[in-house]
Every structure is written in structure tokens, then in C-alpha cells.
Short mmCIF file of C-alpha atoms in Angstrom, two decimals:
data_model
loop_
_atom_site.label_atom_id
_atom_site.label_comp_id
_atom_site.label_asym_id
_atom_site.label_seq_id
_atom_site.Cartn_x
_atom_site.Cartn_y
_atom_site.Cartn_z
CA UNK N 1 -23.60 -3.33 -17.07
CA UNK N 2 -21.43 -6.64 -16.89
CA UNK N 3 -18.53 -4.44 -14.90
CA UNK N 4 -21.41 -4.12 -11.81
CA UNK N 5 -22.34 -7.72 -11.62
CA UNK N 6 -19.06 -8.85 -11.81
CA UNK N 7 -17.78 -6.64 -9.02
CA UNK N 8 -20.85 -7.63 -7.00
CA UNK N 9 -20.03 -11.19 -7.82
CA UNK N 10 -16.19 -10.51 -6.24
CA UNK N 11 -17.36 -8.30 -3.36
CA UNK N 12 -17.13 -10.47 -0.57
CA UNK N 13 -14.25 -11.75 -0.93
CA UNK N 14 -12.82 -8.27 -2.01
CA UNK N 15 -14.01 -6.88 1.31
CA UNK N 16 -12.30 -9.33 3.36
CA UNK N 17 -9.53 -8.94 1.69
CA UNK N 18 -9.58 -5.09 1.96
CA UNK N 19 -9.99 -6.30 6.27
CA UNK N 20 -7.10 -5.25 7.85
CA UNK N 21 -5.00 -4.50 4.68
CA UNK N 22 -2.53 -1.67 4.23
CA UNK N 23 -3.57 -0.50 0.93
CA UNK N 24 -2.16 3.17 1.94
CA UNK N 25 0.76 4.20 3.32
CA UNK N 26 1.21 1.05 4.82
CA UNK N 27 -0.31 -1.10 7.73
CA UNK N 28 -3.44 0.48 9.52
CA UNK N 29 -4.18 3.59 10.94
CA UNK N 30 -6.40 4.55 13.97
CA UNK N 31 -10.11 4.01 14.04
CA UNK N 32 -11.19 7.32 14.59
CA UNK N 33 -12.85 9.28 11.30
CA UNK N 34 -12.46 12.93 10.77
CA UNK N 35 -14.80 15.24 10.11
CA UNK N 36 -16.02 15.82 6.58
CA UNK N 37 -15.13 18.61 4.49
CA UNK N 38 -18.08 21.86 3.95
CA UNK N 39 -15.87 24.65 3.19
CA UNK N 40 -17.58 26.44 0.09
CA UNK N 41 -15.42 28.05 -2.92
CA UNK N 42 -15.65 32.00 -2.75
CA UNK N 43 -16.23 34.38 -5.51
CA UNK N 44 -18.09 33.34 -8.85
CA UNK N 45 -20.11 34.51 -11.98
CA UNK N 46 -23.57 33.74 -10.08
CA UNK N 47 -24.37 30.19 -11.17
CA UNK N 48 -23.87 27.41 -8.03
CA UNK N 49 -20.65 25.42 -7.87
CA UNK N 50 -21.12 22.25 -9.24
CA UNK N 51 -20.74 19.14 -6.67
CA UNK N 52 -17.68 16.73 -6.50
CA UNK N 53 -18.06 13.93 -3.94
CA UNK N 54 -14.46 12.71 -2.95
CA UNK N 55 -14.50 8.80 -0.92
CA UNK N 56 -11.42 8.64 0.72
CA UNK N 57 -10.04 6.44 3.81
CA UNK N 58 -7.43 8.52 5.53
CA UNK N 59 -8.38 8.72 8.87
CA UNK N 60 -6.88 10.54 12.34
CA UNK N 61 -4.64 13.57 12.20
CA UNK N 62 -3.91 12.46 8.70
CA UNK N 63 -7.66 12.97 7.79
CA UNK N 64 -7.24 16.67 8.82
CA UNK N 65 -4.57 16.83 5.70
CA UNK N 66 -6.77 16.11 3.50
CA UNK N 67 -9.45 18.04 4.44
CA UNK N 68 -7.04 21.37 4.71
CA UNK N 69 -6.22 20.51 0.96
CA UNK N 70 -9.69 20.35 0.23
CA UNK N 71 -10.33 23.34 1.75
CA UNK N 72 -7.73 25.35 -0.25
CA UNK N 73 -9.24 23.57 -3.46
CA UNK N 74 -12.38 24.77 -2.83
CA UNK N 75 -11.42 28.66 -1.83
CA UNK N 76 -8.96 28.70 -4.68
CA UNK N 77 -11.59 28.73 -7.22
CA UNK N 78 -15.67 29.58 -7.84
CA UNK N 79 -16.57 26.29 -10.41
CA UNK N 80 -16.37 23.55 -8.62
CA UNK N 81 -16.77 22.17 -4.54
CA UNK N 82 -15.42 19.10 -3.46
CA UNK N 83 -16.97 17.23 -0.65
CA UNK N 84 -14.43 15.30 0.92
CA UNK N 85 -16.31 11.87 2.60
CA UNK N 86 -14.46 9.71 5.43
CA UNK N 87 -15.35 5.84 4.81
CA UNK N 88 -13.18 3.00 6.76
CA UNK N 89 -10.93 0.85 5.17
CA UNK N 90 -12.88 -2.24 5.59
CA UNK N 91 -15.68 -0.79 4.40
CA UNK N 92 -14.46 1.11 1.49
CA UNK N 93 -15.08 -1.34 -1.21
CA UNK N 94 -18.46 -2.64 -0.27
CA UNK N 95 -19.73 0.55 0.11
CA UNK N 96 -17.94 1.93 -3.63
CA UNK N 97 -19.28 -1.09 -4.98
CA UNK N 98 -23.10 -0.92 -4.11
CA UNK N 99 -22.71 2.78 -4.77
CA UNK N 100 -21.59 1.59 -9.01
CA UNK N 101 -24.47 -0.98 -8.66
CA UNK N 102 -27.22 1.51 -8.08
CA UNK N 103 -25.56 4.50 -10.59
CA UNK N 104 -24.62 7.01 -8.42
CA UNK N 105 -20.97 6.64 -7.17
CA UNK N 106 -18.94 9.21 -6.08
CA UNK N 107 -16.53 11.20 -8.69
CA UNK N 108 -13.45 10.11 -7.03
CA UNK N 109 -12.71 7.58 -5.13
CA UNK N 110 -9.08 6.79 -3.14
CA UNK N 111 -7.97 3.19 -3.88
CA UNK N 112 -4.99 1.16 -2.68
CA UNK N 113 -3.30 -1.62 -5.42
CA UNK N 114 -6.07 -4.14 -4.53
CA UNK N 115 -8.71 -2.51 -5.48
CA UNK N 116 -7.36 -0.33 -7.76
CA UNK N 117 -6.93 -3.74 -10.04
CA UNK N 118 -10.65 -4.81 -9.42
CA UNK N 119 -11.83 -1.16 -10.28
CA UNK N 120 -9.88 -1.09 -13.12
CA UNK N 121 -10.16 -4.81 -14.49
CA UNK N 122 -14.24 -4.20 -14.08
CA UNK N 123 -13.84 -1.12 -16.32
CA UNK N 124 -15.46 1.34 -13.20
CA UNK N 125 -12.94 3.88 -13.98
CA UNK N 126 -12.79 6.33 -16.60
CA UNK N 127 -9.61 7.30 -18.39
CA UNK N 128 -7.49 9.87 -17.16
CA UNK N 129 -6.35 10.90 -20.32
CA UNK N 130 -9.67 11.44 -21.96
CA UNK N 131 -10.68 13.99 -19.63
CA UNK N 132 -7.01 15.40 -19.72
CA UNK N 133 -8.04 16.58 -23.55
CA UNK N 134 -9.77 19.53 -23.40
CA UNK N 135 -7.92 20.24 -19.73
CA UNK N 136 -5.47 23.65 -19.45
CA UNK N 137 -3.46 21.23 -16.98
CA UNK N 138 -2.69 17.68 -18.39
CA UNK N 139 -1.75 14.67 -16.00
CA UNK N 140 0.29 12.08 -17.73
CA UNK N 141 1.55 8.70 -17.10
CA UNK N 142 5.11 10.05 -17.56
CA UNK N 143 4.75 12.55 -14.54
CA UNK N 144 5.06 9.87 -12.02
CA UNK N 145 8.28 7.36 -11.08
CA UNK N 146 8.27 4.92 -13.83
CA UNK N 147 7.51 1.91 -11.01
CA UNK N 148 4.10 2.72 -10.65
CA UNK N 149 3.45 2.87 -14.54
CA UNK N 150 2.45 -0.90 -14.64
CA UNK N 151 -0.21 -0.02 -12.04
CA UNK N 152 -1.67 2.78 -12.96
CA UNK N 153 -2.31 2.67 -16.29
CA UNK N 154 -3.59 -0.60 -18.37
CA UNK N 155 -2.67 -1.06 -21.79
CA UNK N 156 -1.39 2.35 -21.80
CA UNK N 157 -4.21 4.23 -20.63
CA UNK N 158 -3.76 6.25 -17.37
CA UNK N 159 -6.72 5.37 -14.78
CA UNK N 160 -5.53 6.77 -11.69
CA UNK N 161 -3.29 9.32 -10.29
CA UNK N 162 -1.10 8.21 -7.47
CA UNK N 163 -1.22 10.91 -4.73
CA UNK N 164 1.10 9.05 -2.53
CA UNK N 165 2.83 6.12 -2.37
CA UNK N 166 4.81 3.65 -0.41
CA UNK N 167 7.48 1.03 0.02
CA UNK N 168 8.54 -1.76 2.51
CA UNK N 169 11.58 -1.28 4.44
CA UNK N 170 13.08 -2.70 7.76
CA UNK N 171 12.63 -0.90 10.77
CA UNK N 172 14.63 -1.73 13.58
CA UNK N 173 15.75 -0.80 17.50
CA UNK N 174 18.89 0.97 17.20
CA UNK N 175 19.78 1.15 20.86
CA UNK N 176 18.90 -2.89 21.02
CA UNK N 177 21.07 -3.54 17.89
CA UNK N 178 24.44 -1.53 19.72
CA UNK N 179 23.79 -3.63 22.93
CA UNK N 180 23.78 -7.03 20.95
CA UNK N 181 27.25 -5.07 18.96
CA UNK N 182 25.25 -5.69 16.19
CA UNK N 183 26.92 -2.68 13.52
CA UNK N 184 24.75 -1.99 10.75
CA UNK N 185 21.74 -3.41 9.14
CA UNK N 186 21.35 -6.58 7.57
CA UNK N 187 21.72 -6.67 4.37
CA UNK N 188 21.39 -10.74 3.22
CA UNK N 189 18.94 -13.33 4.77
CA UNK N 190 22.04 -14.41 6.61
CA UNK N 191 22.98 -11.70 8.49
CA UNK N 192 19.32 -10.75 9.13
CA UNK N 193 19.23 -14.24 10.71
CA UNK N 194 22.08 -13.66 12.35
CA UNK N 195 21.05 -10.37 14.46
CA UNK N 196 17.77 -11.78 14.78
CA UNK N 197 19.46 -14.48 16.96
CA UNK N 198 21.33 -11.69 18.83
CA UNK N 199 18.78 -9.87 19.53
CA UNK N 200 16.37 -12.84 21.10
CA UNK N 201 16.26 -13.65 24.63
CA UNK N 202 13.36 -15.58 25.54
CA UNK N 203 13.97 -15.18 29.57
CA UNK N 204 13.59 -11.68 28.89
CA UNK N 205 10.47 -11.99 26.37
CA UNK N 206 12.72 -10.35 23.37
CA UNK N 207 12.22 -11.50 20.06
CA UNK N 208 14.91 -10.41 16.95
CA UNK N 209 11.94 -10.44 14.53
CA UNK N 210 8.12 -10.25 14.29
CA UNK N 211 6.18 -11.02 11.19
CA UNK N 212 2.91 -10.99 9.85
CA UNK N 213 1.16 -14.41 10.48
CA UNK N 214 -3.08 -13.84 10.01
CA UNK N 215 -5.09 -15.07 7.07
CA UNK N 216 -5.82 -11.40 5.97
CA UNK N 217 -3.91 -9.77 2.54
CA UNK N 218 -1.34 -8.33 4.70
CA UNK N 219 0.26 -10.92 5.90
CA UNK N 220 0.55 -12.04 1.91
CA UNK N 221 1.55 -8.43 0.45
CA UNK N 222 4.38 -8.21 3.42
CA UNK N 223 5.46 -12.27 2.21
CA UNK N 224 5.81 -10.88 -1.47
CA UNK N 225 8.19 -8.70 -0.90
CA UNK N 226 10.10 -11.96 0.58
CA UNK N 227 9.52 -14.23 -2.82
CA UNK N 228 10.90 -11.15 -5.08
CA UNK N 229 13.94 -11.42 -3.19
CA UNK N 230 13.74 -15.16 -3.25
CA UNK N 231 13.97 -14.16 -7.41
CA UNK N 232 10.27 -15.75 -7.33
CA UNK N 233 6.80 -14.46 -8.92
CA UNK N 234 3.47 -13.91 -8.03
CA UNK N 235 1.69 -15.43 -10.98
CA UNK N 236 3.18 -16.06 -15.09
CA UNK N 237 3.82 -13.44 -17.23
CA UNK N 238 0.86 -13.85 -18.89
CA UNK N 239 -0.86 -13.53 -15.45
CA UNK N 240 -2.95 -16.64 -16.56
CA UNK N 241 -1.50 -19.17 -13.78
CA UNK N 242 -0.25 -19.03 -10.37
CA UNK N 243 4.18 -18.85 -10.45
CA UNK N 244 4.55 -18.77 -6.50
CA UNK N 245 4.68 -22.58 -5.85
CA UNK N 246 8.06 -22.41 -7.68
CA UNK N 247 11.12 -23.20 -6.13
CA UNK N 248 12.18 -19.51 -5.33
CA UNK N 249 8.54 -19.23 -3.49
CA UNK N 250 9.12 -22.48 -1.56
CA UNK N 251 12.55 -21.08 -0.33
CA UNK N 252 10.94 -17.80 0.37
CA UNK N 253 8.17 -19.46 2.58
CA UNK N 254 10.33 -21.80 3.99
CA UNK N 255 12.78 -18.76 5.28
CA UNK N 256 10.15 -17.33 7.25
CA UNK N 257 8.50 -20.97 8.50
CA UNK N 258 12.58 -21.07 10.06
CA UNK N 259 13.16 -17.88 11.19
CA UNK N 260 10.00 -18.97 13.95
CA UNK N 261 9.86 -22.59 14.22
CA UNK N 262 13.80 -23.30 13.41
CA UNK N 263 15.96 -20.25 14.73
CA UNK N 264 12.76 -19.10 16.84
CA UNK N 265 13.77 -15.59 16.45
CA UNK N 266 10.09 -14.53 15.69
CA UNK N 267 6.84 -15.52 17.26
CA UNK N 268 4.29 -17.60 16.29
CA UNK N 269 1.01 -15.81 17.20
CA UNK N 270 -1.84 -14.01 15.23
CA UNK N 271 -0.55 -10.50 14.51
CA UNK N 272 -2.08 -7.99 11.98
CA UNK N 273 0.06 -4.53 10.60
CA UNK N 274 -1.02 -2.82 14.32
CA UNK N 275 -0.37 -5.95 16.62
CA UNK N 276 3.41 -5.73 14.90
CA UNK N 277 4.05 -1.86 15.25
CA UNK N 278 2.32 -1.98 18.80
CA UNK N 279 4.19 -4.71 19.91
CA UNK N 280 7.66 -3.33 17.99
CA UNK N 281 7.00 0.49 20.08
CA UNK N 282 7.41 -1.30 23.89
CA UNK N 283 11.22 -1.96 22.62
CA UNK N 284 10.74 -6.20 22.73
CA UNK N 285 11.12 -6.78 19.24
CA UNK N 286 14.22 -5.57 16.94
CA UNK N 287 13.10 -5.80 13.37
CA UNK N 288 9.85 -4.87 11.63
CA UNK N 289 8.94 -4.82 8.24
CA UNK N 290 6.33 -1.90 7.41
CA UNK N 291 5.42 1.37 5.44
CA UNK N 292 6.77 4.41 6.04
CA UNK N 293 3.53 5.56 7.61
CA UNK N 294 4.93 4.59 11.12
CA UNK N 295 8.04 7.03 10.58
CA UNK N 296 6.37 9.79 12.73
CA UNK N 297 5.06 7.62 15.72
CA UNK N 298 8.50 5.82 15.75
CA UNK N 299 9.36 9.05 17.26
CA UNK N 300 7.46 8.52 20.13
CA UNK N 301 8.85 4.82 21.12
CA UNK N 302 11.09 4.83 24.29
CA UNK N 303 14.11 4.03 21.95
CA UNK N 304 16.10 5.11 18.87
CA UNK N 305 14.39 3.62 15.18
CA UNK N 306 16.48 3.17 12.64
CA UNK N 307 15.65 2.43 8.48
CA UNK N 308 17.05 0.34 6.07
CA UNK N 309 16.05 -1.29 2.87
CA UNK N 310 14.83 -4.61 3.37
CA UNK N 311 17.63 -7.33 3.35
CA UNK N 312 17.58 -9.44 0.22
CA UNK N 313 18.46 -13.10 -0.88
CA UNK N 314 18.80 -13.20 -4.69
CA UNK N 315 17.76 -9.69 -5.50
CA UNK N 316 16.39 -6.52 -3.93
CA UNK N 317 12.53 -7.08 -3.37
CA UNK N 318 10.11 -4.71 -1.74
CA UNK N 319 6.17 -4.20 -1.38
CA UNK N 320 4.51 -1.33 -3.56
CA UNK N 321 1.65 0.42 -1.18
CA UNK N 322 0.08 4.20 -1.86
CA UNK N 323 -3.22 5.84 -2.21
CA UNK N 324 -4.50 6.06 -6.10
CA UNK N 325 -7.31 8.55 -6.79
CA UNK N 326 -9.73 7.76 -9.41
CA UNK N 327 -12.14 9.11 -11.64
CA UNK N 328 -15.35 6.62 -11.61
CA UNK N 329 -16.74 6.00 -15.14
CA UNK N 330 -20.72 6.93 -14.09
CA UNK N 331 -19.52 9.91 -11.88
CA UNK N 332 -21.90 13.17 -12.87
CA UNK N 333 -19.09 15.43 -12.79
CA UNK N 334 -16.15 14.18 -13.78
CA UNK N 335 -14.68 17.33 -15.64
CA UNK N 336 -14.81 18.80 -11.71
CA UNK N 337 -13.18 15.57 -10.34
CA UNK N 338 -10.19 16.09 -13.24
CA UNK N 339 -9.76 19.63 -12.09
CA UNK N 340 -9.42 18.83 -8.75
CA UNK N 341 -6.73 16.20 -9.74
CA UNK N 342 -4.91 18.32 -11.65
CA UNK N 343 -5.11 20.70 -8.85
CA UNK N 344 -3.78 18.30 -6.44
CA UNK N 345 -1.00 16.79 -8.19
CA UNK N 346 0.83 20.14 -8.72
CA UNK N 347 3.85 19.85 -6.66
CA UNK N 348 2.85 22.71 -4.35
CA UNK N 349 0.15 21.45 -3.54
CA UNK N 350 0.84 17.13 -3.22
CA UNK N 351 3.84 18.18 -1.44
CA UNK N 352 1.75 19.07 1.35
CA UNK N 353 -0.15 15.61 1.05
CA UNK N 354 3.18 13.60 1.36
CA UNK N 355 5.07 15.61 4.17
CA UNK N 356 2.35 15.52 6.40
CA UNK N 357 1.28 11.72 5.65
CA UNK N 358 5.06 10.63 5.98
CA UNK N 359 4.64 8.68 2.72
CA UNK N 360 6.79 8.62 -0.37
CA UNK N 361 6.44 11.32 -3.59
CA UNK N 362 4.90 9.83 -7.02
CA UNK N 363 6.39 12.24 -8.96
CA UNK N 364 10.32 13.41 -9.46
CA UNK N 365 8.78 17.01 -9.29
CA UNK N 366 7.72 16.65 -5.79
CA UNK N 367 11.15 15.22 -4.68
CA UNK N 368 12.50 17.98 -6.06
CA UNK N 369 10.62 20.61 -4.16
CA UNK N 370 12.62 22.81 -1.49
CA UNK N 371 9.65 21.35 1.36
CA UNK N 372 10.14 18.24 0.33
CA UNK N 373 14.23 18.12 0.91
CA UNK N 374 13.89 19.84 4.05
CA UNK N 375 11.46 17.08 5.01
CA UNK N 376 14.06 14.37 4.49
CA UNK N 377 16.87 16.19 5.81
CA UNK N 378 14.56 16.67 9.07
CA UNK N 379 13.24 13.18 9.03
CA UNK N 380 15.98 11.10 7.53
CA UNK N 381 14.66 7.53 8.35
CA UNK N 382 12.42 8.09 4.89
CA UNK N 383 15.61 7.58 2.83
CA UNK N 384 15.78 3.85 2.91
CA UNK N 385 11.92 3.63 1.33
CA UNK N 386 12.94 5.99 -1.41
CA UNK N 387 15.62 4.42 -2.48
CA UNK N 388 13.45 1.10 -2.39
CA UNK N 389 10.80 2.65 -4.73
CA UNK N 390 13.26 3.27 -7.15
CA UNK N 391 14.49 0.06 -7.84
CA UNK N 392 13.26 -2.61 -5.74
CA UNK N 393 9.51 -2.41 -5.68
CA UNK N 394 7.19 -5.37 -7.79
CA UNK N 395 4.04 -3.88 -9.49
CA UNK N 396 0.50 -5.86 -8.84
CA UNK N 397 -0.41 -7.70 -11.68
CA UNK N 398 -3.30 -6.45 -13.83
CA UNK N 399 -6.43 -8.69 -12.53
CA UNK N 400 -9.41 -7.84 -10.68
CA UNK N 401 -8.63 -11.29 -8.52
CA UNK N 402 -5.37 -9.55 -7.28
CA UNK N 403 -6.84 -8.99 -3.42
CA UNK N 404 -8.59 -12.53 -3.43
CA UNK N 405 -5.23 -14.29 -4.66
CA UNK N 406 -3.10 -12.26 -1.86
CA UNK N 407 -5.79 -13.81 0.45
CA UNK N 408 -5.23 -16.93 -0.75
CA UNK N 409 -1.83 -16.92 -0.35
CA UNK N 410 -1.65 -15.27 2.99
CA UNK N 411 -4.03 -18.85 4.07
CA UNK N 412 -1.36 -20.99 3.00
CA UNK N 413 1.68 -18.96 4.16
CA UNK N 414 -0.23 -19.42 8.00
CA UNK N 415 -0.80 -22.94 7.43
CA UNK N 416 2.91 -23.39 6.75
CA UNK N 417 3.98 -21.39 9.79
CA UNK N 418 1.96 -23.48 12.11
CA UNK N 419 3.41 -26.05 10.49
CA UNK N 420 0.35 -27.67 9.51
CA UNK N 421 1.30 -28.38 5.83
CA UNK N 422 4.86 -28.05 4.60
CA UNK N 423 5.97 -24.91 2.24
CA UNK N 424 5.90 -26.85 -0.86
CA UNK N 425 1.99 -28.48 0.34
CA UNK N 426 0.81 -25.22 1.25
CA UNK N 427 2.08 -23.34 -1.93
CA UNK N 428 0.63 -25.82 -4.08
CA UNK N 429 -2.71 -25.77 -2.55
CA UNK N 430 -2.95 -22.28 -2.96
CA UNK N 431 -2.02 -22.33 -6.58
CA UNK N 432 -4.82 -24.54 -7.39
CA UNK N 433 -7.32 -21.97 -6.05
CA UNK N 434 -5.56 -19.22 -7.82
CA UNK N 435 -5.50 -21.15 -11.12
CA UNK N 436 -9.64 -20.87 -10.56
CA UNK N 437 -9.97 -17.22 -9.54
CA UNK N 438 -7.53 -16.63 -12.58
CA UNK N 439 -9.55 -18.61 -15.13
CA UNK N 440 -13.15 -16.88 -14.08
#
């Protein structure tokens, strides 16, 4: 099937992509898996349940979520049992793809935007809306925020259901920012520049800013949300040829080359999605930009976290994360994966999903659940990534080289911050590989 060879053909550069990426909620989670899933439906008409293997990559206390959901899946009816399977982020896609390669994938498997292109673009997943045919409970495109649209469905097929999601949004150190009488959030480049500088003081190792700087997709996905602002693209409309080594993308670059090497507000060492939140928790950084998934251990830092949306330059611009579930085109039973979709997205049940995973609602229904508003009146700083998913989010072009062109990118955007080619060199560069991954 040409879909399997040309996902093996992309798979190791997929994989290292995948490395460190925050394809969920946001920007790594602990190592630790959970255990898998065993609990058996009750009742029945005498015949055996028939097996659906669920790949997933939600790990920790999080983990335990999704195996409670499972759990009530499986109890709440006698056709179907869903075997929920831990597998680590950086070994998802690998593993997924030698599983398509030899025939016998699992029936669902979670993807974040990278690979949810490469499935997709590789025709691995089957159509949502086939299966919703003959269905009592139909899933539709038009059940989730109209944002997501572009990404989940191609050519106006749905191919995966969004069971969270996620958008960028600026953390920073309340307490720090009333010491520096720094009033509100920054809402420009400018003024984020400007408390940056307020809140630095090298004799005391504090830093107003810290940024994503390693040759891994993260540091690229987190630099996007900087070039929307900048009123920059990732690649043409026709998603044929690079667009970041534009003007807007060579201001965007250059804004974060200055905010460490000219106002030296950030520093300049190798630090992945943990590094940053680890090193934002012991109070000597102000400013992060992340996921919501660090909401709830925010809580825990010896000082007072505050949300905003992320400041912006020409326009609003923020980074689209999430977990997508899909139904994989040689699954055995995909009629049980569809029911257990179905099953899932009902706002009763996703709700569950989302408050205890501190990530964002898909669907207007969920927001609009009584457990949901209590959740935001209890946990305001989720506001601010809302209101960013509604309006300021970019959708991941449509191409199976999306995770290998973010890698790209994120190579350059290093190279400029140690200041070993200039924006404008680096950018170009970068656009000449992309051109080739584009044109295979």
C-alpha cells in the first residue's frame, strides 16, 4: 500500500520530530506510564465483546483519566471492550507506524497536529463520517469550534475527533511583576520588552523571559505563534513553498534573537517545554509561553501565576495543540472504535476528559456544561487560552511533512539565536530544505 512505504520512508525524521514535542496539551508531561486498562463490559446477549485497542500517550495522574473513562465505556455497555494502551510520546509514531506496515494497527490511535497531518496525508485514517452512517449517534465536523475545522477534516471529510485541545498563552509571576510595579500584562512586543527588562537582574540570576531554544519541533511550534503575530506564514497558500523567510518571519525571528542577545532579558541555553516550566516554578523567570497543561502544577510554585493571551505585534497569533483520536483505515473493528467515539465526545462524558486534563473544550457543548463553568470559575487562569482558541489560533497546514518542516525551522531559529547565521541567512536556509520536503 503506497500510504505504508511512504510513512516508513518519513519515519525517522517524524520520530524525532515527535522527541520532545508537545503535541497534547502542551509541553511534556512526566515519564511515568499508567497502568493499562482490563475492566470488562457487564451484562450481554452471550456472544464475547468484540476487542477495541485504544494507543494513547497521556501519561501520570492524567493517564488515570483516561483509563476511568474507559472504564465507564466499557461497564456502560455489553458489545464492545476497549483496551486502553500507554505508549510514550517519542515513541508513539514509530511504533503506530510499524504497527500500519505489518496490518494490524490499533483501532484508535491519539495524535497531536504533527502527526495527525502525516496520518492523514498517507491516507492511514478512515473517515469519520463514513462510519457515522449507519451510527444512532453522529459526530460531525460542525460539533467542534470552527478553528480546528482546517485540521481535522481534509477536503471536507472529518478524520479525527478532537478530544481536547489547546492554545498558547503567557504565563507569568504575579508577585515578581507587582515588585517591578509592573500593572498588567503585556499586551504589544513593546511592553513585553519592556517588563522583561524590569523583571531581569542578572546579580540576582533573574531573567524577564525564557524561551524555547533546542533543535526539536517545539522550539519551532512555540516560534509560530511569534511569526502569526509578526502577520507572517508558515508556508503559501497553496502549501507548495516555504512563506516564513518573508519579511514578517525575519522580524519575528529577529524579535526573539534581541530579546537574548540585544535586551538580554532571556537566556541563551538549551531548554526543551520541561527545562522552561521547571526553571519558570523556582520563581527566577517572569514570563513563559506554554499550554494550559501547566495550569494545575502552577498551583504548586512558591508564588502567584497569572494568564494572559500572548502579546502580539501586528495581529493576535497563538499555537494550536490538543489530542485528536482517530479511526485507523486497516483497524478490525472500527464500528467499535466509532462507538466509543461517539461515546466519548458526548459532553457528559468529554467534560470529564478536559476538567481533569486542564486543557481547553473542542466543542461549544462542553463549554456550556454546568462542570465545565464551575471549572473556570474555580480555576480562572484557563480564561486567557479560551479566548485565544477562539480567535487567535493558526491551523497546521495539510502535509504529511508538517513535523519535519517545524524541525527544520526550529534548526534555523537556534542557529540565529546563537548568532551563528543572521535571521534573514537562517530563514532562507531553511526554506530551501522545506521547498524539498514540500516537493517529495
Amino acid at each position: 500500500m503506497k500510504y505504508v512505504k511512504s510513512m516508513i520512508a518519513v519515519t525517522a525524521t517524524l520520530t524525532l520530530a515527535i522527541t520532545g514535542c508537545s503535541s497534547g496539551s502542551g509541553g511534556g508531561q512526566p515519564a511515568s506510564a499508567p497502568a493499562g486498562n482490563t475492566a470488562a463490559p457487564t451484562g450481554g446477549s452471550g456472544t464475547a465483546p468484540k476487542m477495541v485497542r485504544f494507543s494513547h500517550s497521556v501519561t501520570g495522574a492524567k493517564g488515570d483519566i483516561v483509563n476511568a473513562l474507559v472504564d465507564e465505556y466499557n461497564k456502560s455497555q455489553s458489545n464492545y471492550v476497549v483496551n486502553a494502551t500507554f505508549v510514550p510520546q517519542n515513541e508513539r509514531l514509530q511504533k503506530i507506524t510499524a504497527e500500519i506496515a505489518g496490518g494490524n494497527p490499533p483501532e484508535l490511535y491519539t495524535a497531536g497536529p504533527p502527526d495527525l497531518m502525516a496520518l492523514i496525508s498517507f491516507k492511514a485514517v478512515a473517515s469519520i463520517d463514513d462510519l457515522a452512517k449507519n451510527a444512532k449517534t453522529k459526530i460531525t465536523k460542525e460539533m467542534f469550534q470552527p478553528g480546528l475545522r482546517g485540521l481535522i477534516a481534509k477536503d471536507g471529510v472529518l478524520r479525527a475527533v478532537p478530544v481536547e485541545t489547546s492554545a498558547t498563552g503567557l504565563y507569568y509571576n504575579a508577585d515578581a511583576f507587582q515588585a517591578a510595579g509592573i500593572a498588567k500584562a503585556p499586551a504589544t512586543w513593546d511592553e513585553l520588552v519592556d517588563s522583561a527588562k524590569k523583571l531581569t537582574d542578572p546579580a540576582k540570576g533573574k531573567w524577564g523571559i525564557v524561551l524555547p531554544t533546542t533543535m526539536e519541533q517545539y522550539t519551532g511550534q512555540i516560534w509560530l505563534s511569534f511569526l502569526t503575530q509578526a502577520g507572517g506564514r508558515l508556508l503559501s497558500e497553496d502549501e507548495k513553498k516555504a512563506a516564513f523567510n518573508s519579511p514578517e518571519g525575519e522580524k519575528a525571528l529577529q524579535f526573539w534573537v534581541d530579546l537574548i542577545n540585544k535586551y538580554k532579558v532571556a537566556p541563551l541555553q538549551q531548554l526543551d517545554a520541561n527545562q522552561i516550566t521547571q526553571m519558570y516554578g523556582t520563581g527566577t523567570v517572569g514570563m513563559m509561553v506554554s499550554h494550559p497543561t501547566w495550569i494545575e502544577q502552577s498551583k504548586t510554585f512558591p508564588f502567584k501565576t497569572a494568564t494572559a493571551k500572548q502579546p502580539g505585534d501586528k495581529q493576535p497569533g497563538s499555537t494550536l495543540g490538543g489530542w485528536y483520536i482517530t479511526v485507523l483505515e486497516q483497524g478490525k473493528n472500527k464500528e467499535g472504535a466509532y462507538d466509543f467515539l461517539a461515546w466519548l465526545t458526548k459532553p457528559e462524558h468529554n467534560v470529564k476528559w478536559i476538567t481533569g486534563m486542564g486543557s481547553l473544550p473542542a466543542q461549544q457543548a462542553i463549554i456550556d456544561t454546568k462542570e465545565y463553568q464551575d471549572y473556570v470559575k474555580s480555576t480562572p487562569l484557563v480564561t486567557p487560552f479560551n479566548e485565544a482558541l477562539k480567535s487567535d489560533v493558526w491551523t497546521p497546514p495539510a502535509t504529511g511533512q508538517y513535523s519535519a518542516i517545524v524541525v527544520t525551522l526550529s534548526k534555523a531559529i537556534n542557529e540565529a539565536l546563537y548568532q551563528k547565521s543572521t535571521p534573514k541567512e537562517a530563514l532562507n536556509k531553511a526554506a530551501v530544505e522545506v521547498d524539498k520536503l514540500l516537493a517529495k
